[in-house]
XYZ file of N, CA and C in Angstrom:
702
model
N 0.850 -1.199 0.000
C 0.000 0.000 0.000
C 0.885 1.248 0.000
N 0.535 2.223 -0.860
C 1.320 3.444 -0.957
C 1.106 4.300 0.287
N 2.219 4.762 0.878
C 2.149 5.651 2.032
C 2.147 7.091 1.527
N 0.970 7.700 1.512
C 0.849 9.058 0.995
C 1.018 10.061 2.125
N 1.698 11.149 1.829
C 1.843 12.258 2.769
C 0.848 13.336 2.347
N -0.158 13.571 3.168
C -1.187 14.569 2.891
C -0.790 15.899 3.531
N -0.637 16.909 2.688
C -0.148 18.212 3.136
C -1.141 19.284 2.733
N -1.388 20.208 3.642
C -2.169 21.403 3.291
C -1.329 22.629 3.630
N -1.270 23.562 2.686
C -0.477 24.779 2.845
C -1.414 25.968 2.890
N -1.350 26.741 3.954
C -2.165 27.942 4.107
C -1.301 29.153 3.760
N -1.735 29.918 2.772
C -0.921 30.992 2.224
C -1.817 32.027 1.559
N -1.312 33.243 1.373
C -2.047 34.219 0.577
C -1.532 34.243 -0.860
N -0.533 33.405 -1.160
C 0.013 33.316 -2.510
C 0.093 31.849 -2.960
N -1.029 31.191 -3.150
C -0.992 29.772 -3.530
C -0.317 29.501 -4.866
N -0.320 30.486 -5.782
C 0.277 30.263 -7.100
C 1.779 29.986 -7.031
N 2.421 30.421 -5.952
C 3.864 30.194 -5.804
C 4.193 28.705 -5.869
N 3.284 27.863 -5.445
C 3.574 26.437 -5.313
C 3.317 25.632 -6.588
N 2.721 26.225 -7.599
C 2.323 25.464 -8.771
C 3.496 24.754 -9.439
N 4.536 25.486 -9.816
C 5.672 24.855 -10.512
C 6.445 23.929 -9.585
N 6.533 24.284 -8.304
C 7.231 23.445 -7.336
C 6.619 22.055 -7.268
N 5.289 21.995 -7.301
C 4.587 20.717 -7.155
C 4.510 19.921 -8.454
N 4.991 20.512 -9.548
C 4.941 19.833 -10.841
C 6.324 19.448 -11.363
N 7.374 19.754 -10.604
C 8.740 19.667 -11.118
C 9.561 18.613 -10.382
N 10.424 17.935 -11.138
C 11.442 17.034 -10.610
C 10.815 15.942 -9.735
N 11.525 15.534 -8.695
C 11.061 14.420 -7.866
C 9.813 14.760 -7.057
N 9.617 16.044 -6.777
C 8.377 16.429 -6.087
C 7.190 16.164 -6.999
N 7.288 16.578 -8.257
C 6.220 16.322 -9.212
C 5.976 14.841 -9.424
N 7.067 14.062 -9.484
C 6.923 12.613 -9.655
C 6.237 11.986 -8.438
N 6.567 12.482 -7.251
C 5.922 11.957 -6.039
C 4.427 12.250 -6.051
N 4.047 13.432 -6.534
C 2.635 13.771 -6.664
C 1.966 12.833 -7.663
N 2.621 12.630 -8.814
C 2.052 11.774 -9.861
C 1.891 10.328 -9.395
N 2.807 9.857 -8.553
C 2.778 8.477 -8.073
C 1.880 8.297 -6.848
N 1.275 9.382 -6.375
C 0.397 9.277 -5.211
C 1.133 9.192 -3.900
N 2.406 9.586 -3.875
C 3.189 9.575 -2.640
C 3.030 10.874 -1.861
N 2.635 11.931 -2.558
C 2.451 13.248 -1.941
C 1.159 13.854 -2.482
N 0.312 14.317 -1.571
C -0.920 15.005 -1.949
C -0.923 16.366 -1.264
N -0.969 17.429 -2.060
C -0.870 18.777 -1.503
C -2.083 19.605 -1.907
N -2.672 20.253 -0.938
C -3.746 21.222 -1.164
C -3.231 22.582 -0.725
N -3.329 23.580 -1.590
C -2.975 24.948 -1.210
C -4.260 25.721 -0.966
N -4.352 26.349 0.180
C -5.554 27.073 0.587
C -5.228 28.546 0.750
N -6.020 29.388 0.095
C -5.813 30.830 0.170
C -6.470 31.368 1.438
N -5.673 31.940 2.310
C -6.177 32.475 3.577
C -7.202 33.574 3.340
N -7.087 34.280 2.213
C -8.030 35.359 1.910
C -9.464 34.843 1.739
N -9.603 33.565 1.419
C -10.948 33.001 1.263
C -11.725 33.007 2.576
N -11.033 33.233 3.686
C -11.678 33.201 5.000
C -11.842 34.601 5.589
N -11.640 35.622 4.776
C -11.860 37.002 5.217
C -13.050 37.586 4.463
N -13.594 38.665 4.981
C -14.848 39.209 4.461
C -14.664 39.917 3.128
N -15.596 39.699 2.193
C -15.587 40.457 0.943
C -16.008 41.908 1.217
N -15.757 42.854 0.321
C -15.187 42.624 -1.010
C -13.660 42.635 -1.060
N -13.024 43.081 0.018
C -11.570 43.279 -0.039
C -10.773 42.066 0.444
N -11.422 41.160 1.170
C -10.747 39.960 1.687
C -9.454 40.339 2.421
N -9.575 41.262 3.330
C -8.429 41.798 4.065
C -7.903 40.768 5.064
N -6.596 40.580 5.100
C -5.997 39.613 6.026
C -4.955 40.258 6.942
N -4.734 41.577 6.821
C -3.710 42.230 7.629
C -4.225 43.559 8.155
N -3.577 44.011 9.242
C -3.952 45.292 9.833
C -2.743 45.851 10.568
N -2.843 47.125 10.955
C -1.730 47.786 11.649
C -1.543 47.181 13.037
N -0.298 47.103 13.505
C -0.046 46.490 14.817
C -0.463 47.390 15.970
N -1.071 46.796 16.990
C -1.316 47.529 18.222
C 0.030 47.944 18.816
N 0.080 49.146 19.369
C 1.320 49.639 19.950
C 2.191 50.375 18.964
N 1.755 50.399 17.694
C 2.525 51.110 16.681
C 3.667 50.285 16.113
N 4.343 50.849 15.161
C 5.463 50.162 14.530
C 5.256 50.051 13.027
N 6.321 49.712 12.348
C 6.278 49.628 10.893
C 5.592 48.346 10.442
N 5.032 48.402 9.228
C 4.486 47.201 8.622
C 3.109 46.836 9.140
N 2.649 45.666 8.673
C 1.317 45.163 9.006
C 1.436 43.773 9.609
N 0.367 43.349 10.299
C 0.339 42.050 10.971
C -0.841 41.255 10.427
N -0.634 39.960 10.182
C -1.739 39.115 9.725
C -2.767 38.954 10.841
N -4.023 39.129 10.502
C -5.115 39.155 11.475
C -5.448 37.747 11.980
N -5.963 37.687 13.200
C -6.214 36.418 13.844
C -7.404 35.677 13.230
N -8.477 36.375 12.899
C -9.719 35.692 12.513
C -9.617 34.901 11.210
N -9.178 35.510 10.087
C -9.113 34.705 8.860
C -8.111 33.563 8.951
N -7.011 33.789 9.641
C -5.994 32.744 9.743
C -6.463 31.588 10.614
N -7.139 31.898 11.721
C -7.667 30.827 12.565
C -8.769 30.042 11.845
N -9.603 30.745 11.071
C -10.637 30.046 10.299
C -10.006 29.111 9.272
N -8.916 29.554 8.644
C -8.229 28.721 7.656
C -7.629 27.479 8.321
N -7.038 27.660 9.499
C -6.458 26.526 10.232
C -7.560 25.544 10.649
N -8.637 26.061 11.179
C -9.738 25.186 11.612
C -10.324 24.415 10.434
N -10.426 25.069 9.290
C -10.931 24.387 8.093
C -9.979 23.278 7.661
N -8.678 23.566 7.661
C -7.690 22.554 7.268
C -7.721 21.362 8.211
N -7.953 21.613 9.469
C -7.965 20.518 10.444
C -9.177 19.598 10.281
N -10.240 20.097 9.671
C -11.368 19.200 9.394
C -10.996 18.193 8.314
N -10.083 18.588 7.406
C -9.640 17.689 6.337
C -8.477 16.814 6.776
N -7.637 17.353 7.647
C -6.464 16.615 8.120
C -6.484 16.598 9.652
N -7.351 15.796 10.244
C -7.527 15.828 11.704
C -6.324 15.333 12.493
N -5.435 14.591 11.848
C -4.262 14.066 12.558
C -2.997 14.880 12.298
N -3.164 16.011 11.640
C -2.004 16.793 11.230
C -1.454 17.650 12.360
N -0.148 17.810 12.358
C 0.497 18.830 13.180
C 0.496 20.126 12.366
N 0.134 21.243 13.001
C 0.093 22.538 12.321
C 1.394 23.274 12.589
N 2.132 23.550 11.512
C 3.485 24.096 11.626
C 3.536 25.482 11.002
N 4.053 26.434 11.748
C 4.267 27.794 11.258
C 5.736 27.971 10.891
N 5.993 28.412 9.672
C 7.360 28.747 9.274
C 7.662 30.139 9.797
N 8.641 30.230 10.703
C 8.856 31.476 11.428
C 10.294 31.575 11.913
N 10.915 32.770 11.820
C 12.263 32.927 12.388
C 12.281 32.795 13.899
N 11.108 32.791 14.526
C 11.034 32.642 15.978
C 11.020 31.210 16.453
N 11.060 30.255 15.523
C 11.021 28.851 15.909
C 12.403 28.249 16.008
N 12.505 27.005 16.500
C 13.783 26.308 16.531
C 14.256 25.999 15.117
N 15.550 25.812 14.970
C 16.156 25.596 13.656
C 15.748 24.249 13.073
N 15.307 24.277 11.813
C 15.008 23.044 11.084
C 16.329 22.397 10.680
N 16.502 21.127 11.026
C 17.739 20.409 10.743
C 17.413 19.091 10.048
N 18.458 18.381 9.652
C 18.247 17.073 9.047
C 17.576 16.123 10.035
N 17.908 16.249 11.290
C 17.256 15.411 12.309
C 15.764 15.704 12.377
N 15.402 16.993 12.274
C 13.989 17.354 12.239
C 13.307 16.746 11.024
N 14.001 16.801 9.880
C 13.438 16.240 8.650
C 13.170 14.748 8.799
N 14.099 14.040 9.432
C 13.921 12.600 9.656
C 12.690 12.360 10.530
N 12.556 13.153 11.584
C 11.412 12.980 12.486
C 10.089 13.281 11.786
N 10.076 14.311 10.933
C 8.845 14.712 10.263
C 8.502 13.822 9.077
N 9.487 13.106 8.553
C 9.284 12.355 7.315
C 8.317 11.190 7.475
N 8.024 10.812 8.697
C 7.097 9.715 8.920
C 5.647 10.146 9.083
N 5.383 11.444 8.990
C 4.019 11.936 9.193
C 3.112 11.537 8.035
N 1.848 11.333 8.332
C 0.870 11.069 7.279
C 0.118 12.335 6.885
N 0.071 13.317 7.791
C -0.639 14.562 7.528
C 0.128 15.725 8.150
N 0.216 16.838 7.432
C 0.885 18.031 7.950
C 0.213 19.272 7.377
N 0.036 20.281 8.219
C -0.472 21.584 7.795
C 0.647 22.607 7.968
N 0.968 23.330 6.898
C 1.972 24.381 6.948
C 1.286 25.736 6.850
N 1.636 26.642 7.753
C 1.098 28.001 7.753
C 2.210 28.949 7.308
N 1.939 29.703 6.253
C 2.931 30.624 5.692
C 2.547 32.051 6.049
N 3.298 32.655 6.946
C 3.040 34.032 7.324
C 3.573 35.009 6.298
N 3.163 36.245 6.412
C 3.632 37.338 5.562
C 3.682 38.617 6.389
N 4.082 39.708 5.756
C 4.157 41.020 6.392
C 5.145 40.979 7.566
N 4.783 41.647 8.669
C 5.672 41.678 9.837
C 5.495 40.446 10.722
N 4.564 39.587 10.357
C 4.312 38.390 11.151
C 2.825 38.181 11.336
N 2.481 37.259 12.218
C 1.070 36.956 12.458
C 0.708 37.283 13.899
N -0.555 37.536 14.133
C -1.065 37.819 15.477
C -0.668 36.673 16.421
N -0.094 37.027 17.561
C 0.398 36.042 18.516
C -0.683 35.061 18.945
N -1.941 35.485 18.937
C -3.018 34.614 19.371
C -3.211 33.424 18.432
N -2.823 33.589 17.167
C -2.849 32.443 16.252
C -1.826 31.408 16.704
N -0.651 31.872 17.067
C 0.397 30.961 17.543
C -0.050 30.256 18.825
N -0.670 31.022 19.718
C -1.104 30.452 20.997
C -2.222 29.420 20.825
N -3.132 29.687 19.904
C -4.343 28.871 19.788
C -4.305 27.836 18.667
N -3.526 28.104 17.617
C -3.646 27.264 16.439
C -2.388 26.611 15.919
N -1.251 26.910 16.516
C 0.018 26.393 16.005
C 0.586 25.353 16.966
N 0.959 24.197 16.418
C 1.582 23.151 17.232
C 3.085 23.328 17.345
N 3.688 23.864 16.294
C 5.143 23.976 16.281
C 5.564 25.076 15.309
N 6.577 25.853 15.702
C 7.208 26.820 14.804
C 8.533 26.244 14.318
N 8.877 26.530 13.074
C 10.140 26.077 12.512
C 10.822 27.225 11.782
N 12.115 27.365 11.988
C 12.927 28.365 11.296
C 13.915 27.663 10.376
N 14.130 28.215 9.183
C 15.124 27.636 8.279
C 16.486 28.298 8.436
N 16.612 29.254 9.357
C 17.912 29.875 9.579
C 17.768 31.233 10.219
N 18.893 31.791 10.608
C 18.894 33.079 11.304
C 18.904 34.225 10.303
N 17.827 34.320 9.543
C 17.636 35.404 8.583
C 16.147 35.506 8.314
N 15.739 36.562 7.632
C 14.315 36.810 7.397
C 14.056 36.871 5.897
N 13.025 36.180 5.443
C 12.592 36.257 4.059
C 11.206 36.898 4.023
N 10.636 37.051 2.824
C 9.398 37.810 2.693
C 8.161 37.066 3.164
N 8.260 35.751 3.277
C 7.105 34.979 3.718
C 7.486 33.542 3.960
N 6.516 32.739 4.380
C 6.801 31.356 4.726
C 6.722 30.376 3.575
N 6.435 30.858 2.357
C 6.220 29.943 1.246
C 7.492 29.206 0.844
N 8.581 29.917 0.617
C 9.841 29.254 0.239
C 10.358 28.363 1.367
N 10.336 28.808 2.635
C 10.687 27.888 3.715
C 9.821 26.632 3.735
N 8.532 26.756 3.465
C 7.670 25.571 3.437
C 8.105 24.608 2.352
N 8.467 25.133 1.175
C 8.966 24.278 0.101
C 10.230 23.536 0.529
N 11.112 24.223 1.211
C 12.353 23.600 1.663
C 12.080 22.466 2.639
N 11.173 22.699 3.577
C 10.848 21.670 4.564
C 10.177 20.477 3.889
N 9.241 20.753 2.982
C 8.551 19.671 2.279
C 9.554 18.835 1.492
N 10.448 19.483 0.762
C 11.406 18.730 -0.050
C 12.367 17.927 0.820
N 12.842 18.516 1.921
C 13.774 17.812 2.799
C 13.136 16.574 3.415
N 11.855 16.669 3.777
C 11.154 15.530 4.378
C 10.746 14.506 3.322
N 10.258 14.997 2.188
C 9.737 14.115 1.152
C 10.794 13.161 0.634
N 11.999 13.640 0.434
C 13.062 12.809 -0.130
C 13.458 11.660 0.797
N 13.067 11.734 2.064
C 13.379 10.676 3.021
C 12.283 9.610 3.088
N 11.162 9.861 2.445
C 10.046 8.921 2.501
C 10.239 7.783 1.499
N 9.670 6.609 1.780
C 9.860 5.443 0.904
C 9.381 5.704 -0.524
N 10.168 5.196 -1.480
C 9.821 5.185 -2.904
C 9.919 6.535 -3.586
N 10.343 7.592 -2.877
C 10.458 8.903 -3.516
C 11.752 8.998 -4.316
N 12.861 8.575 -3.712
C 14.147 8.522 -4.409
C 14.424 7.072 -4.775
N 14.736 6.843 -6.043
C 14.865 5.472 -6.558
C 15.926 4.682 -5.803
N 17.116 5.267 -5.634
C 18.195 4.595 -4.912
C 18.167 5.075 -3.467
N 17.567 4.278 -2.597
C 17.396 4.704 -1.203
C 18.722 4.874 -0.473
N 19.796 4.232 -0.957
C 21.099 4.384 -0.302
C 21.625 5.808 -0.415
N 21.134 6.561 -1.397
C 21.650 7.911 -1.612
C 21.282 8.856 -0.482
N 20.278 8.522 0.315
C 19.914 9.379 1.443
C 20.546 8.897 2.749
N 21.310 7.809 2.676
C 21.955 7.293 3.881
C 23.323 7.912 4.097
N 24.122 7.958 3.032
C 25.493 8.450 3.141
C 25.571 9.840 2.523
N 25.041 10.820 3.248
C 25.034 12.195 2.766
C 25.221 13.131 3.953
N 25.336 14.418 3.660
C 25.563 15.390 4.719
C 24.512 15.263 5.816
N 25.002 15.292 7.060
C 24.181 15.293 8.272
C 23.481 13.968 8.552
N 23.805 12.916 7.819
C 23.242 11.608 8.131
C 24.078 10.958 9.230
N 23.455 10.074 9.998
C 24.188 9.417 11.080
C 25.208 8.420 10.551
N 25.116 8.099 9.257
C 26.131 7.228 8.656
C 27.467 7.947 8.538
N 27.431 9.278 8.623
C 28.661 10.073 8.597
C 28.903 10.611 10.002
N 29.821 10.014 10.702
C 30.177 10.499 12.031
C 28.990 10.548 12.966
N 28.813 11.695 13.629
C 27.765 11.833 14.649
C 26.502 12.499 14.111
N 26.400 12.605 12.791
C 25.233 13.241 12.210
C 25.388 14.729 12.001
N 26.585 15.264 12.265
C 26.838 16.690 12.038
C 27.842 16.918 10.905
N 28.351 15.835 10.333
C 29.353 15.971 9.280
C 28.704 16.273 7.934
N 29.468 16.959 7.076
C 29.032 17.171 5.697
C 29.716 16.149 4.801
N 29.117 15.919 3.656
C 29.576 14.869 2.761
C 30.915 15.224 2.121
N 31.694 14.206 1.795
C 32.983 14.387 1.124
C 32.769 14.915 -0.289
N 33.805 15.502 -0.903
C 33.687 15.971 -2.289
C 33.315 14.836 -3.237
N 32.577 15.174 -4.287
C 32.148 14.206 -5.289
C 32.770 14.550 -6.649
N 33.010 13.517 -7.462
C 33.596 13.711 -8.789
C 32.917 12.792 -9.799
N 32.917 13.208 -11.056
C 32.488 12.348 -12.151
C 33.332 12.698 -13.386
N 33.019 12.129 -14.541
C 33.807 12.354 -15.752
C 33.771 13.829 -16.164
N 34.878 14.330 -16.760
C 36.114 13.621 -17.139
C 37.081 13.502 -15.968
N 38.080 12.634 -16.145
C 39.068 12.446 -15.075
C 39.922 13.682 -14.872
N 40.142 14.461 -15.934
C 40.966 15.675 -15.837
C 40.185 16.840 -16.436
N 40.127 17.951 -15.713
C 39.501 19.164 -16.229
C 40.330 20.360 -15.789
N 40.839 21.098 -16.779
C 41.706 22.256 -16.520
C 42.826 21.901 -15.542
N 43.470 20.778 -15.838
C 44.625 20.266 -15.084
C 44.282 19.811 -13.664
N 43.036 19.739 -13.359
C 42.617 19.219 -12.054
C 42.140 17.783 -12.231
N 42.802 16.877 -11.531
C 42.524 15.458 -11.674
C 41.610 14.949 -10.559
N 40.837 13.949 -10.884
C 40.072 13.239 -9.868
C 41.055 12.501 -8.952
N 40.866 12.544 -7.639
C 41.763 11.817 -6.734
C 41.912 10.356 -7.147
N 43.160 9.890 -7.189
C 43.454 8.543 -7.688
C 42.707 7.456 -6.920
N 42.496 7.669 -5.627
C 41.860 6.629 -4.821
C 40.452 6.314 -5.346
N 39.769 7.326 -5.903
C 38.412 7.107 -6.399
C 38.392 6.290 -7.683
N 39.548 6.169 -8.336
C 39.669 5.387 -9.571
C 40.248 4.006 -9.313
N 40.594 3.733 -8.048
C 41.336 2.523 -7.725
C 40.484 1.261 -7.686
N 39.187 1.406 -7.410
C 38.343 0.232 -7.232
C 38.483 -0.405 -5.864
N 39.316 0.171 -5.016
C 39.536 -0.330 -3.657
C 38.482 0.297 -2.744
N 37.419 -0.430 -2.464
C 36.294 0.138 -1.732
C 36.652 0.529 -0.305
N 37.537 -0.234 0.319
C 37.954 0.098 1.685
C 38.719 1.417 1.699
N 39.635 1.559 0.741
C 40.424 2.792 0.656
C 39.540 3.983 0.309
N 38.574 3.758 -0.568
C 37.654 4.842 -0.935
C 36.839 5.294 0.269
N 36.345 4.321 1.060
C 35.574 4.657 2.246
C 36.425 5.439 3.245
N 37.664 5.007 3.432
C 38.561 5.706 4.350
C 38.827 7.131 3.865
N 39.021 7.293 2.543
C 39.263 8.629 1.979
C 38.050 9.517 2.180
N 36.874 8.987 1.897
C 35.662 9.785 2.044
C 35.405 10.168 3.493
N 35.681 9.256 4.405
C 35.501 9.556 5.823
C 36.442 10.667 6.257
N 37.701 10.561 5.846
C 38.685 11.590 6.212
C 38.327 12.936 5.592
N 37.916 12.933 4.320
C 37.551 14.179 3.653
C 36.309 14.798 4.279
N 35.355 13.954 4.649
C 34.146 14.443 5.298
C 34.484 15.106 6.628
N 35.357 14.452 7.401
C 35.767 15.014 8.688
C 36.501 16.346 8.493
N 37.433 16.392 7.537
C 38.209 17.610 7.299
C 37.320 18.751 6.807
N 36.388 18.422 5.918
C 35.492 19.444 5.380
C 34.589 20.004 6.469
N 34.131 19.131 7.367
C 33.276 19.562 8.471
C 34.042 20.455 9.430
N 35.274 20.078 9.741
C 36.096 20.884 10.644
C 36.371 22.263 10.055
N 36.637 22.311 8.751
C 36.880 23.597 8.090
C 35.620 24.461 8.097
N 34.475 23.830 7.874
C 33.208 24.562 7.896
C 32.923 25.112 9.277
N 33.138 24.303 10.306
C 32.897 24.756 11.676
C 33.846 25.873 12.072
N 35.071 25.817 11.572
C 36.033 26.880 11.856
C 35.589 28.196 11.242
N 35.029 28.125 10.027
C 34.533 29.352 9.389
C 33.336 29.912 10.143
N 32.469 29.009 10.619
C 31.300 29.467 11.392
C 31.739 30.159 12.686
N 32.764 29.596 13.340
C 33.246 30.160 14.599
C 33.868 31.523 14.414
N 34.567 31.714 13.298
C 35.271 32.971 13.065
C 34.371 34.056 12.497
N 33.198 33.675 12.001
C 32.307 34.678 11.388
C 31.440 35.376 12.418
């Protein structure tokens, strides 16, 4: 039986997701019934004729805040369709999304993603309607749509039958097969053997699988240490 991941995305820009859901392995997963996504326009839950979803913040300040009523109505509606779903807000105020988080989320059967805009959403939505906040990094983007795509893709690729060669998700950056799960993957090479006087490392051409594994482990460790050193100095 196919294990389908049922996802609903709440957004004021549903068109952003059209090409994402039709392209590459995400599109193939949709076609194969491994991923089912509904995009819901939050404006559909606000009053006509303007379908307003934002207002000025109490206490003053720049920008606008997404209003509690249309967003809560959208969440409540989504939960009638996905009663077992965790409702996740993409937000710089949440804990960092990591590969470990992706592994944990990849087993879900239902998920609701809430994409904020403007200066953020009314705190009462977070208090009443959000199960978890997730951040994709210590920076701010214009809305939660691109972060939602990143989370969906990171989780989807870990689900059964999405990637043809399942071993490819085992030995990669941040997998527990590499050190303690914090290492990045070793450099990769393919044809030609020489390009602009740069040669592929001889060990990768040797056919000696033990030596290749040792080389990749050492390179992964060295690359991770160099990356961590740059993070510390920045």
